CSV table of C-alpha atoms in Angstrom, one decimal:
chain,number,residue,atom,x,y,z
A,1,UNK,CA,17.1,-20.0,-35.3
A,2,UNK,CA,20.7,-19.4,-34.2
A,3,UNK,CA,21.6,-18.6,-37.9
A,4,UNK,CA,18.4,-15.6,-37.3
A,5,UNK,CA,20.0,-14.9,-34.1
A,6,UNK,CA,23.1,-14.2,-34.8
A,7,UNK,CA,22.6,-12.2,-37.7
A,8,UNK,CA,20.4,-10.0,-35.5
A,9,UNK,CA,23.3,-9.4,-33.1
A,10,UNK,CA,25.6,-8.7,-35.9
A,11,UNK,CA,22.8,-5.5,-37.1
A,12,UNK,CA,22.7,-4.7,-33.7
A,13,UNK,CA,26.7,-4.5,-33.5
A,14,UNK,CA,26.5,-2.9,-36.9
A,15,UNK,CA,24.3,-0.3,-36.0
A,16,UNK,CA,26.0,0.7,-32.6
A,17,UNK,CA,29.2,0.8,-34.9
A,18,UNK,CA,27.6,3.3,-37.6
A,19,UNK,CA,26.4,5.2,-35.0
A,20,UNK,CA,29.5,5.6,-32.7
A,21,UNK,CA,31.6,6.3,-36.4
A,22,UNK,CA,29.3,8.8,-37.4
A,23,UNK,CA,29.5,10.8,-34.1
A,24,UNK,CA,33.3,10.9,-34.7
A,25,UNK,CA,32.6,12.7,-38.1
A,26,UNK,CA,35.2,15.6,-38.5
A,27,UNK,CA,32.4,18.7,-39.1
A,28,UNK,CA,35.7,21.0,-38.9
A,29,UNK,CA,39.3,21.4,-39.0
A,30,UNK,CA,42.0,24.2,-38.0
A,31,UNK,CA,45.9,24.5,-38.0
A,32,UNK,CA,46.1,23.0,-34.4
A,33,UNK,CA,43.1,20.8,-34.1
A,34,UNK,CA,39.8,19.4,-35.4
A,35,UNK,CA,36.0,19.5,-34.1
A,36,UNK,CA,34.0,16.0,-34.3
A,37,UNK,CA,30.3,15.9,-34.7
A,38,UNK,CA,29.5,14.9,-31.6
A,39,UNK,CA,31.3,18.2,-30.1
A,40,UNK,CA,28.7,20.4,-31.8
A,41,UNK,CA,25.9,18.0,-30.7
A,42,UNK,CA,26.8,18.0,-27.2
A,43,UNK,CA,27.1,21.6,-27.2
A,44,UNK,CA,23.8,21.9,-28.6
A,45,UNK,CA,22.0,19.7,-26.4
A,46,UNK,CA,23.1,21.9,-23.6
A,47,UNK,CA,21.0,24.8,-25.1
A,48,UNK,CA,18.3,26.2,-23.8
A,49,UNK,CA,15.4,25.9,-25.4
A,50,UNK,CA,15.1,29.5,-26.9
A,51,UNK,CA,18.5,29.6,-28.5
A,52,UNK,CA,17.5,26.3,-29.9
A,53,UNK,CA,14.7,28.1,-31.6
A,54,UNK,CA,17.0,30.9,-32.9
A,55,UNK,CA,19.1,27.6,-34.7
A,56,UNK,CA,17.1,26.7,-37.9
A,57,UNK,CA,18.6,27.4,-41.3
A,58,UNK,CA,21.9,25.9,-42.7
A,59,UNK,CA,23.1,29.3,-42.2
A,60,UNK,CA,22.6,29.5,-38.3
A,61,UNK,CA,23.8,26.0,-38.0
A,62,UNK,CA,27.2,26.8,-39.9
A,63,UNK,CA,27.3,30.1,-37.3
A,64,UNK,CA,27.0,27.3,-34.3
A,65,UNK,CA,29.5,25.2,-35.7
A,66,UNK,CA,31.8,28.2,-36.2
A,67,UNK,CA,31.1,29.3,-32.6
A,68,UNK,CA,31.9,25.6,-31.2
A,69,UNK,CA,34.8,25.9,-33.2
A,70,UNK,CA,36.1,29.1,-32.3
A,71,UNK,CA,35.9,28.4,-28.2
A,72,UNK,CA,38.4,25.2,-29.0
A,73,UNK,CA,40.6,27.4,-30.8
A,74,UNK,CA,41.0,29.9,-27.9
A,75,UNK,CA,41.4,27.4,-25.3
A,76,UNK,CA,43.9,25.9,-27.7
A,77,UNK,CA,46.0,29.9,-28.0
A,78,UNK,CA,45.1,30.2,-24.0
A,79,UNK,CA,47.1,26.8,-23.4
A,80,UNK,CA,49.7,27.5,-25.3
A,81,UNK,CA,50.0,31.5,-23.8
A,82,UNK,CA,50.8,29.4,-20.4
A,83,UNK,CA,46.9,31.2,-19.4
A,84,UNK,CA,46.3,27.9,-17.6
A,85,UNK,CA,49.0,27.7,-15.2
A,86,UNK,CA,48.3,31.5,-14.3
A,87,UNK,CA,47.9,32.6,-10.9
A,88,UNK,CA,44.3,34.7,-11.4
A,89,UNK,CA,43.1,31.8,-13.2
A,90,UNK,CA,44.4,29.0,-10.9
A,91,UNK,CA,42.3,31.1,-8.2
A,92,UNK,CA,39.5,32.0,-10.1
A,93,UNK,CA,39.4,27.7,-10.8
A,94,UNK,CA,39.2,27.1,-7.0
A,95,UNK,CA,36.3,29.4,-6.5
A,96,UNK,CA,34.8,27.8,-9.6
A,97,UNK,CA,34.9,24.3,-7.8
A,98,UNK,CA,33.5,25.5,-5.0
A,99,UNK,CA,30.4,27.2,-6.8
A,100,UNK,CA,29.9,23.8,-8.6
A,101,UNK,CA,30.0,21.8,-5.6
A,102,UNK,CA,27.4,24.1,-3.8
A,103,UNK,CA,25.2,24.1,-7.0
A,104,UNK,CA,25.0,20.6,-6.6
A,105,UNK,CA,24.1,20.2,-3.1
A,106,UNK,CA,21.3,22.9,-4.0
A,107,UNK,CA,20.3,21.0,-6.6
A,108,UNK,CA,19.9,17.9,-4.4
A,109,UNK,CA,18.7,20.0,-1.6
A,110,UNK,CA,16.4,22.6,-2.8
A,111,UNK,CA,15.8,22.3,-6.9
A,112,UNK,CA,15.0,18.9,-7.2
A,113,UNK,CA,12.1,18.6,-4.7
A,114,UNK,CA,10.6,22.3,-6.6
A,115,UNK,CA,7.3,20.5,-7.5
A,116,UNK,CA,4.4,23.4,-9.3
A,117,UNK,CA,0.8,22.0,-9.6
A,118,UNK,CA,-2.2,23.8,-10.4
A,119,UNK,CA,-3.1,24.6,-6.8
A,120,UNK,CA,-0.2,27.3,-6.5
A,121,UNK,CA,-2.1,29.1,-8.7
A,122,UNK,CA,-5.5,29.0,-6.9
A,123,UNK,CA,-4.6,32.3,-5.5
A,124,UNK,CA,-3.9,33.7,-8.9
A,125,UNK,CA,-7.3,33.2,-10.4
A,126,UNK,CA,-8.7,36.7,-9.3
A,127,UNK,CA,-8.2,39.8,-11.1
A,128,UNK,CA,-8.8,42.8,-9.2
A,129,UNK,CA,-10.1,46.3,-10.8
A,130,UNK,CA,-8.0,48.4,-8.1
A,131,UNK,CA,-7.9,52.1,-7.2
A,132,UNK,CA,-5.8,53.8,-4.9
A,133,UNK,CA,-4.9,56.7,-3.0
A,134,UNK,CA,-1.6,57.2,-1.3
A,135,UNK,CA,0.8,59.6,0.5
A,136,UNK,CA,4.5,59.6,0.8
A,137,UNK,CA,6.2,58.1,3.8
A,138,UNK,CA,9.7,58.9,2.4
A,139,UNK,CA,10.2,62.1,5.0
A,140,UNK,CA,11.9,62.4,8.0
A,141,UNK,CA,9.5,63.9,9.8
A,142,UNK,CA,7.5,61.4,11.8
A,143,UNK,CA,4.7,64.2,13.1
A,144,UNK,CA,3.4,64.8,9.1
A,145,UNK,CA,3.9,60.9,8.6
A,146,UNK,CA,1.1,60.6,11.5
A,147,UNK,CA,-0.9,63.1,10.2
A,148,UNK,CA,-0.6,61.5,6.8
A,149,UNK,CA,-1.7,58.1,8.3
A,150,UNK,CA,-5.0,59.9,10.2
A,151,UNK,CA,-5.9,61.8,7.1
A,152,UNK,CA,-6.1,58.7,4.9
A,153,UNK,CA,-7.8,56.8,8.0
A,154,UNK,CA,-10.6,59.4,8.7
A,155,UNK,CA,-10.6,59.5,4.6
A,156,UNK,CA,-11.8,56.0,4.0
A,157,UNK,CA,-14.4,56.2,6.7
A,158,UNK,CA,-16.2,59.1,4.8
A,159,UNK,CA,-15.5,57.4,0.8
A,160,UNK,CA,-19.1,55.3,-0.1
A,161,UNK,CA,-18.3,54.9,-3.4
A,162,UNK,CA,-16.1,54.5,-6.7
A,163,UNK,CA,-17.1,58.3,-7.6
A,164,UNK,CA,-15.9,59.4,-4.4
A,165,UNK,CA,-13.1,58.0,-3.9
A,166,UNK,CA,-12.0,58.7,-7.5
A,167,UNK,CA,-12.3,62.6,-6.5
A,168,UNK,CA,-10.5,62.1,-3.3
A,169,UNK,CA,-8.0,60.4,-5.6
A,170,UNK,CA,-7.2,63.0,-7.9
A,171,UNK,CA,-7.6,65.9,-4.8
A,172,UNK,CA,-5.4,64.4,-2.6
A,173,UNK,CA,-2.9,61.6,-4.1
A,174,UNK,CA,0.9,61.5,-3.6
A,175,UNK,CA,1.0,59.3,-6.4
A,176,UNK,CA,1.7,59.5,-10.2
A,177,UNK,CA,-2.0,57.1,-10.6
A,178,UNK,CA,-3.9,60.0,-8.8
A,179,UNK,CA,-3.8,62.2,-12.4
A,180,UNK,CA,-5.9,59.1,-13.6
A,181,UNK,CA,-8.4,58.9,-10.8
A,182,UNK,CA,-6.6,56.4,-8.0
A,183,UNK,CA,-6.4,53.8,-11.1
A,184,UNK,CA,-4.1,51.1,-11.2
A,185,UNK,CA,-5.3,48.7,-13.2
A,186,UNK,CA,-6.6,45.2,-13.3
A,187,UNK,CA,-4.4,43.0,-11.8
A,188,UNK,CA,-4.0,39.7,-10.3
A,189,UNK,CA,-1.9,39.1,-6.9
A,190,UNK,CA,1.6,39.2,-7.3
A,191,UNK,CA,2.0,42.6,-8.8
A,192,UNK,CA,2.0,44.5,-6.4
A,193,UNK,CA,4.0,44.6,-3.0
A,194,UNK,CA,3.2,42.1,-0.6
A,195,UNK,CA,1.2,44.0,1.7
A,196,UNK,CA,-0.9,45.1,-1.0
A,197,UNK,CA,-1.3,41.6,-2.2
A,198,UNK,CA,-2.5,41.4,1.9
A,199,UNK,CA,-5.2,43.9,1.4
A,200,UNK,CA,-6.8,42.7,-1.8
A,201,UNK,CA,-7.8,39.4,-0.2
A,202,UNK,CA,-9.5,40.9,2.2
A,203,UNK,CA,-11.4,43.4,0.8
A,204,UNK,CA,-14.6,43.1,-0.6
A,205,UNK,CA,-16.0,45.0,-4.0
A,206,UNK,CA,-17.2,48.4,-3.5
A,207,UNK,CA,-15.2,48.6,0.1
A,208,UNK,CA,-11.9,50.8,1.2
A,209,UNK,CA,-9.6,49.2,2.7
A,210,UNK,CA,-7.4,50.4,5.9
A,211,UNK,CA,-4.3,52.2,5.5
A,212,UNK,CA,-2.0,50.1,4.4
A,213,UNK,CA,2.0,50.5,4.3
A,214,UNK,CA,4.5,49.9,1.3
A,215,UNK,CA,7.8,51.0,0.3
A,216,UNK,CA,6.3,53.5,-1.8
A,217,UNK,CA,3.8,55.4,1.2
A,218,UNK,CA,0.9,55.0,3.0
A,219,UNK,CA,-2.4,53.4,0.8
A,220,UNK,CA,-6.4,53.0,1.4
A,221,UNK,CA,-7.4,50.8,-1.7
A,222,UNK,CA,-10.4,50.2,-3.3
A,223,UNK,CA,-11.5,47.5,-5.4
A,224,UNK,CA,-14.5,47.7,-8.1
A,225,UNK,CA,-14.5,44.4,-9.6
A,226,UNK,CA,-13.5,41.1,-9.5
A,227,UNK,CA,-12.9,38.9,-12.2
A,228,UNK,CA,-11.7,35.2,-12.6
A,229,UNK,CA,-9.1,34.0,-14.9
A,230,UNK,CA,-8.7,30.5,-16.5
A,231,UNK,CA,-5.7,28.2,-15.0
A,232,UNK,CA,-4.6,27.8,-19.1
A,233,UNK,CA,-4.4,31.8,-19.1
A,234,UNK,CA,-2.6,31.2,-15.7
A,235,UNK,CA,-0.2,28.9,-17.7
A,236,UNK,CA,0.8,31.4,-20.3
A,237,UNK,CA,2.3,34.1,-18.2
A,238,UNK,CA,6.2,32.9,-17.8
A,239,UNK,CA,6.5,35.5,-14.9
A,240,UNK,CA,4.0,34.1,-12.6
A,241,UNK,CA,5.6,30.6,-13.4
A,242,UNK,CA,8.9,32.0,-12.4
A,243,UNK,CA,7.5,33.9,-9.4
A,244,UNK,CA,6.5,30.8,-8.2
A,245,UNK,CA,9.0,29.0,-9.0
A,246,UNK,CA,11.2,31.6,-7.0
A,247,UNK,CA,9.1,31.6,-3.8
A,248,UNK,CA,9.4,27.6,-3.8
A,249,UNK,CA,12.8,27.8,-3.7
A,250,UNK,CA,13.2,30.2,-1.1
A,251,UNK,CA,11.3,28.3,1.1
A,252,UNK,CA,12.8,25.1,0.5
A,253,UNK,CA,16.3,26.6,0.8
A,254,UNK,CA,15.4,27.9,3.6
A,255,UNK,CA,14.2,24.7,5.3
A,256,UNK,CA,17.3,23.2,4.3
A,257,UNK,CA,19.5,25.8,6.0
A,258,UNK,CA,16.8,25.3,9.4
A,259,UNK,CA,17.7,21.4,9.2
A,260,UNK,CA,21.7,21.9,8.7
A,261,UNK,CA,21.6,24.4,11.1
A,262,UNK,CA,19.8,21.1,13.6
A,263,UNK,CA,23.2,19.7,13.1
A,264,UNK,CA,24.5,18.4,16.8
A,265,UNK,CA,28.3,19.3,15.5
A,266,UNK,CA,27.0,22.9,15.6
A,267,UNK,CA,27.5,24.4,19.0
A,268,UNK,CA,26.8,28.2,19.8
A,269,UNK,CA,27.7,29.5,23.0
A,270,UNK,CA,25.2,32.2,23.3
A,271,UNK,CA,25.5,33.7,26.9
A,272,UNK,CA,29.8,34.3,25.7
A,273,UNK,CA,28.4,35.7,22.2
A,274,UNK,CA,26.7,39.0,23.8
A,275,UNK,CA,29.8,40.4,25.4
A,276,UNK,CA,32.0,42.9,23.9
A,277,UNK,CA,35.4,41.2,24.7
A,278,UNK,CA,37.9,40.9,21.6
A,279,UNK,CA,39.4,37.9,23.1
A,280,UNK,CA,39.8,34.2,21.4
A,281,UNK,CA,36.8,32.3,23.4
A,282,UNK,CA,35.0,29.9,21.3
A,283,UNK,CA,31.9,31.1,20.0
A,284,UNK,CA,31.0,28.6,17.1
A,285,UNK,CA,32.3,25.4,17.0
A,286,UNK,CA,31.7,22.6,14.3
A,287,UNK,CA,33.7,19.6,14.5
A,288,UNK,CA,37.3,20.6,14.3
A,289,UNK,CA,36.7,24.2,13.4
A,290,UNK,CA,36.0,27.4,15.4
A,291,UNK,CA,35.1,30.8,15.1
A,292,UNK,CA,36.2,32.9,18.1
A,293,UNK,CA,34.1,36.4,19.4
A,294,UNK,CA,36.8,38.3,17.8
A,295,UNK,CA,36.1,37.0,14.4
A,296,UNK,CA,32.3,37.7,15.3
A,297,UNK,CA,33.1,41.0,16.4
A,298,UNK,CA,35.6,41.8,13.8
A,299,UNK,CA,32.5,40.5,11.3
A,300,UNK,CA,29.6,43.0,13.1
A,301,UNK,CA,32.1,46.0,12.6
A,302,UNK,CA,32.6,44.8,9.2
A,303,UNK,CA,28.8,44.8,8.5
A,304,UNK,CA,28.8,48.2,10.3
A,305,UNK,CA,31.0,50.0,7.9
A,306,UNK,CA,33.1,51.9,10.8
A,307,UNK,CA,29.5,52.9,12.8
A,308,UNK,CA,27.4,53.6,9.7
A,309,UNK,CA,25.0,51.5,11.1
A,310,UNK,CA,23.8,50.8,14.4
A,311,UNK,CA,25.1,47.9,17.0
A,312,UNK,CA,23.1,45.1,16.2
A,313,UNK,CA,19.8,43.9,18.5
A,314,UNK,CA,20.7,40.5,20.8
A,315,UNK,CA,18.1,38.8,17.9
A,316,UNK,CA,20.3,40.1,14.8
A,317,UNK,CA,23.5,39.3,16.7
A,318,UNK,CA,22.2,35.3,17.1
A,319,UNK,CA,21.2,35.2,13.4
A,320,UNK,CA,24.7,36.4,12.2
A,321,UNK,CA,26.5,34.2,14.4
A,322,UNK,CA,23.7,31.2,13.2
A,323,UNK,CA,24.5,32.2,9.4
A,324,UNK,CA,28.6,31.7,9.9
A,325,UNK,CA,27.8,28.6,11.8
A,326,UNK,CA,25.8,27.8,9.4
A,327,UNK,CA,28.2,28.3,6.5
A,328,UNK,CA,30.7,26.3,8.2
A,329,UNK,CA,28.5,23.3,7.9
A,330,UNK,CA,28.5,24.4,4.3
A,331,UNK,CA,31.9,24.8,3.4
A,332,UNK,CA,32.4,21.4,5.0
A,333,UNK,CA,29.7,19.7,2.8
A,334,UNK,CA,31.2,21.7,-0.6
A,335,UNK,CA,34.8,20.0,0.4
A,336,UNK,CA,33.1,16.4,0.5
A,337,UNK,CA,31.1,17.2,-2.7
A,338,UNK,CA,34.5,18.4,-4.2
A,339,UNK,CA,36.7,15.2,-2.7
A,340,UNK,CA,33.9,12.8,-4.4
A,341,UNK,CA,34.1,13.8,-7.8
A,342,UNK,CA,30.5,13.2,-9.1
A,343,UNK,CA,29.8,12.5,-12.8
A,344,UNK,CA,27.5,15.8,-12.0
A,345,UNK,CA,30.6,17.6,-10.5
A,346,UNK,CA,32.9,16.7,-13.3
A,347,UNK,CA,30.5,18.2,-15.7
A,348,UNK,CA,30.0,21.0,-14.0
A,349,UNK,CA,33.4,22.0,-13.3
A,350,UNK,CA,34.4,21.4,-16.7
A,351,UNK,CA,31.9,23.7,-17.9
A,352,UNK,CA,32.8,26.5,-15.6
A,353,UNK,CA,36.5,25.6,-16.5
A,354,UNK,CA,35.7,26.2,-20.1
A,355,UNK,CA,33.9,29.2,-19.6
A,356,UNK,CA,36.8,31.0,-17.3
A,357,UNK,CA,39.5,30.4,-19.7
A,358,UNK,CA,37.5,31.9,-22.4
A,359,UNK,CA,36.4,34.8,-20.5
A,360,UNK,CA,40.2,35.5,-18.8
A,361,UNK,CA,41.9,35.2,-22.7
A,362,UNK,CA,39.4,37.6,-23.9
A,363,UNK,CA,40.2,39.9,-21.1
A,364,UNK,CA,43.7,39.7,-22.1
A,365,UNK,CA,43.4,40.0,-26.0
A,366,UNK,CA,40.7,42.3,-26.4
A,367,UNK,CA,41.7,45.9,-27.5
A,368,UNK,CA,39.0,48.4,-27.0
A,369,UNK,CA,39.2,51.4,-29.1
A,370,UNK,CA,39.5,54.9,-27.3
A,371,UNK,CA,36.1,56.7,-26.2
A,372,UNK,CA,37.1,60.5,-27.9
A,373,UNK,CA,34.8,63.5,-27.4
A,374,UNK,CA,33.3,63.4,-31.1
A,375,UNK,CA,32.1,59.8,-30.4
A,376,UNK,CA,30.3,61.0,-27.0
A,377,UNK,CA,28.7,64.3,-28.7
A,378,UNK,CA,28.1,62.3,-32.0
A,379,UNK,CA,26.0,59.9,-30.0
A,380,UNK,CA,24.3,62.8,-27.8
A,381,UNK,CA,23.2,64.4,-31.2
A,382,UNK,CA,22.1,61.3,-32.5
A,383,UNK,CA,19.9,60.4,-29.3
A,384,UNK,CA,19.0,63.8,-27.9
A,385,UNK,CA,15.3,63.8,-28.7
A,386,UNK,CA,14.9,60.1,-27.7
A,387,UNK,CA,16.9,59.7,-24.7
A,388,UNK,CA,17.5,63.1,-23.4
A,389,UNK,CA,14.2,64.8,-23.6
A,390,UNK,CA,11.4,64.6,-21.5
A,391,UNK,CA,8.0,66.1,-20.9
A,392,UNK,CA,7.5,67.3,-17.6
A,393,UNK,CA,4.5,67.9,-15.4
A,394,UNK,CA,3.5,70.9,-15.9
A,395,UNK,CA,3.6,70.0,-19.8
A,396,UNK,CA,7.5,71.9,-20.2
A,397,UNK,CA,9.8,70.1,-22.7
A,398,UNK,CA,13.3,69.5,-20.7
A,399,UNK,CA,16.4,68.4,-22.6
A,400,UNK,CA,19.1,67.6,-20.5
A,401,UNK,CA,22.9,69.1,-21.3
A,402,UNK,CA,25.8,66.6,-22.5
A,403,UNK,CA,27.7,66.7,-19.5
A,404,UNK,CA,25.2,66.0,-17.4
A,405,UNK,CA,24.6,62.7,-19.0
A,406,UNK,CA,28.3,62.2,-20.1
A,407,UNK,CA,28.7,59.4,-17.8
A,408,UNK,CA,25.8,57.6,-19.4
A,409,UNK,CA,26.4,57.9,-23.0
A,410,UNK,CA,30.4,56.8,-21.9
A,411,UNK,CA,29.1,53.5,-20.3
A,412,UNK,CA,27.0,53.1,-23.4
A,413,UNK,CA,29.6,53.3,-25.9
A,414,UNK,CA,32.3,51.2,-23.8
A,415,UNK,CA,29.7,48.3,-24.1
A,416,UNK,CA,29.4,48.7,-27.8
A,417,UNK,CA,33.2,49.0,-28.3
A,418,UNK,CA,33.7,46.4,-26.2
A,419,UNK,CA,31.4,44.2,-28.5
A,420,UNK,CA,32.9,45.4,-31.5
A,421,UNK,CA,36.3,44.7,-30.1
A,422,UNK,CA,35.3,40.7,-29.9
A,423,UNK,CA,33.8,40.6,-32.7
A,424,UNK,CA,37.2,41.4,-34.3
A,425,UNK,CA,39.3,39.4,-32.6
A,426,UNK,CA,37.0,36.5,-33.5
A,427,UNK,CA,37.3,36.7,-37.2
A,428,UNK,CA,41.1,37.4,-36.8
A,429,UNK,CA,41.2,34.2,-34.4
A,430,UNK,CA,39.0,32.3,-36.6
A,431,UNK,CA,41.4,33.4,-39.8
A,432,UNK,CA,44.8,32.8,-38.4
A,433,UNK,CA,43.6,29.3,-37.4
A,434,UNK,CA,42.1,28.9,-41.1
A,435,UNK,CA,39.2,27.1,-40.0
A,436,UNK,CA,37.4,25.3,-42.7
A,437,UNK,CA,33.5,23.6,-42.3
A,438,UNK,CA,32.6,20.6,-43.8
A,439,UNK,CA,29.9,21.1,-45.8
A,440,UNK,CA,28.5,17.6,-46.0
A,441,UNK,CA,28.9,17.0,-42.6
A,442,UNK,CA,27.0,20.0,-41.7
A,443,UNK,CA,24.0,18.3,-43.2
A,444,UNK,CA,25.0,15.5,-41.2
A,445,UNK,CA,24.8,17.8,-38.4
A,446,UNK,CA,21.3,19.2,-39.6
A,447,UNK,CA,19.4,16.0,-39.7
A,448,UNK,CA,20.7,14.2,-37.0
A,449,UNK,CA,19.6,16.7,-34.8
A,450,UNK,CA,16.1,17.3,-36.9
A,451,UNK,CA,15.5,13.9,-36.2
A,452,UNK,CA,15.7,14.1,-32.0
């Protein structure tokens, strides 16, 4: 028995040994340094999982490894250009380890506790065949905005029917769904703005609704069927799920920033708050930091752009102040997130580190070409019937002229120079550093990973 035993520790040992060697595998080498297997399969695991769809044939995996190869080689050119010690970068660095630590408060905070079961999308189930009719509210002048409201009022008390309102629809619309009848559509909540959304649950078939207010105008609604969908369908549409997923983490963030803000560090002097005095009396304290009512002040004028905007209510005044109390607490909490140097922080930061030295070399390497006037009136030719003409109203084909979509076509071809540019100086990186992939341990690379 301890012969058996010990020969099962020694496979044991063996295997742990095969397996930590093989992770060391050399998948690719360059002048000034090499890339192990077990780079290229911890940068894989951190993909999502539709670019690790995109990753399939030997071919894509060879591009991955190429890519994981080429981001060592420019940190490697950005250390040696001295890139790390540079001023912009040392300060973009600090705002980076601020944005990680706050990331992973929220994540503790908020993210974490995001829980979706099927009962979130109880409300979703319906589908609603929906007509409307609306009038703009996006005029200044409030006597026709009344009138507009009164019209549509006394209108829905005289509608009985789908006909009916389907003529009023087309006779007196605002709206580009009054040319089909009032008809939106069949859809489910969600789609439309809140208040909508407000409406449609309390309305019954065959009914108008009141008038109802959006950012758009001034609505009556009418809904002519409703239908039920399956929770599976539910399930399949990603933009519900993220919908969702979004409100959740409003509301918890949110209630997290309603607890902080409980704090007993947190004072707020509110009576000193409403006056007008630039002067240095404490408004917001927390622990040994203050903010004083000429920083609050200074902040409301800020907020005003010079009198743009009006002087705040008392009520939007308290929620200011509340918010830079509130992100004093914050800043504190980011500093002890920072000071502790999580495993979760570490990672973090190292990836954002990663990612800005990239980004700032690239910004100082790549060479755009020159945007000439052939290139923009090349690209209006080329585009003119599918970007630049349109069909009007009244049925009129309008093209519009180059220069008044100069602009446009300019932005457009800086983004594709700009892509063009890297592409370049990636092949000439990748060149210089005379990368070469193993091909053997590519497979390597291939079937470990097939086998996860």
């Amino acid at each position: 028995m301890k012969y058996n035993y010990f020969f099962y520790v020694f496979l044991f040992v063996l295997f742990v040994s095969c397996n930590s060697t093989s992770s060391k595998l050399i998948i690719a080498k360059y002048d000034s340094g090499i890339v192990n297997l077990e780079d290229v399969i911890d940068s894989y695991r951190i993909l999502s999982d539709s670019d690790k769809s995109k990753i399939k044939t030997k071919d894509e995996y060879f591009r991955f490894v190429r890519k994981v190869a080429l981001e060592k080689i420019i940190i490697d050119n950005a250390t040696k250009d001295g890139l790390l010690n540079d001023a912009t970068f040392m300060s973009k660095l600090e705002e980076a380890k601020t944005n990680a630590s706050y990331d992973i408060l929220k994540k503790k905070n908020v993210l974490d506790k995001i829980n979706i079961t099927e009962a979130d999308y109880n409300k979703y189930k319906k589908i609603y065949e929906v007509y409307q009719i609306v009038k703009r509210n996006d005029i200044l002048d409030t006597n026709k905005l009344e009138q507009s409201k009164k019209f549509l009022t006394k209108l829905s008390k005289e509608i009985k029917d789908l006909a009916s309102f389907k003529e009023a629809a087309k006779k007196y619309s605002d709206d580009v769904t009054g040319a089909s009848e009032g008809f939106v559509g069949k859809i489910r909540l969600g789609i439309m703005e809140e208040e909508i959304d407000k409406a449609l649950e309390n309305i019954s078939i065959g009914k108008v609704s009141g008038v109802v207010e959006s950012s758009v105008g001034y609505h009556i609604i009418f809904v002519n069927s409703i239908e039920q969908i399956s929770f599976d369908d539910l399930l399949k549409d990603k933009n519900l799920y993220d919908m969702i997923y979004k409100q959740k983490e409003e509301k918890l963030e949110n209630d997290w920033y309603d607890s902080l803000l409980k704090n007993p560090a947190l004072k707020i002097d509110k009576k000193e708050m409403k006056s007008k005095k630039e002067d240095d009396t404490p408004i917001i304290t927390y622990k040994d930091k203050t903010i004083t009512r000429k920083e609050v002040l200074k902040t409301v004028d800020n907020l005003r752009q010079g009198g743009a905007f009006p002087e705040p209510t008392e009520e939007e005044l308290y929620s200011l102040v509340k918010n830079m109390g509130l992100n004093l607490i914050l800043q504190d909490m980011v500093k002890n997130e920072s000071s502790d140097g999580s495993k979760d922080f570490k990672e973090k930061l190292e990836k954002e580190r990663k990612f800005l030295i990239i980004n700032e070399y690239l910004d100082k390497h790549v060479k755009m070409a020159d945007i000439k006037d052939e290139d923009i009136k090349k690209f209006y030719d080329e585009n003119i019937n599918t970007l630049f003409t349109f069909k009007m109203d009244d049925g009129k084909i309008y093209t519009q002229d180059m220069e008044e979509v100069k602009k446009f076509i300019m932005q457009k071809l800086e983004s594709k120079y700009i892509q063009d540019a890297r592409y370049d100086l990636y092949r000439k990186l990748v060149d210089e550093a005379h990368l070469n992939i193993d091909d053997k341990i590519l497979s390597v690379l291939i079937e470990k990973i097939n086998k996860k």
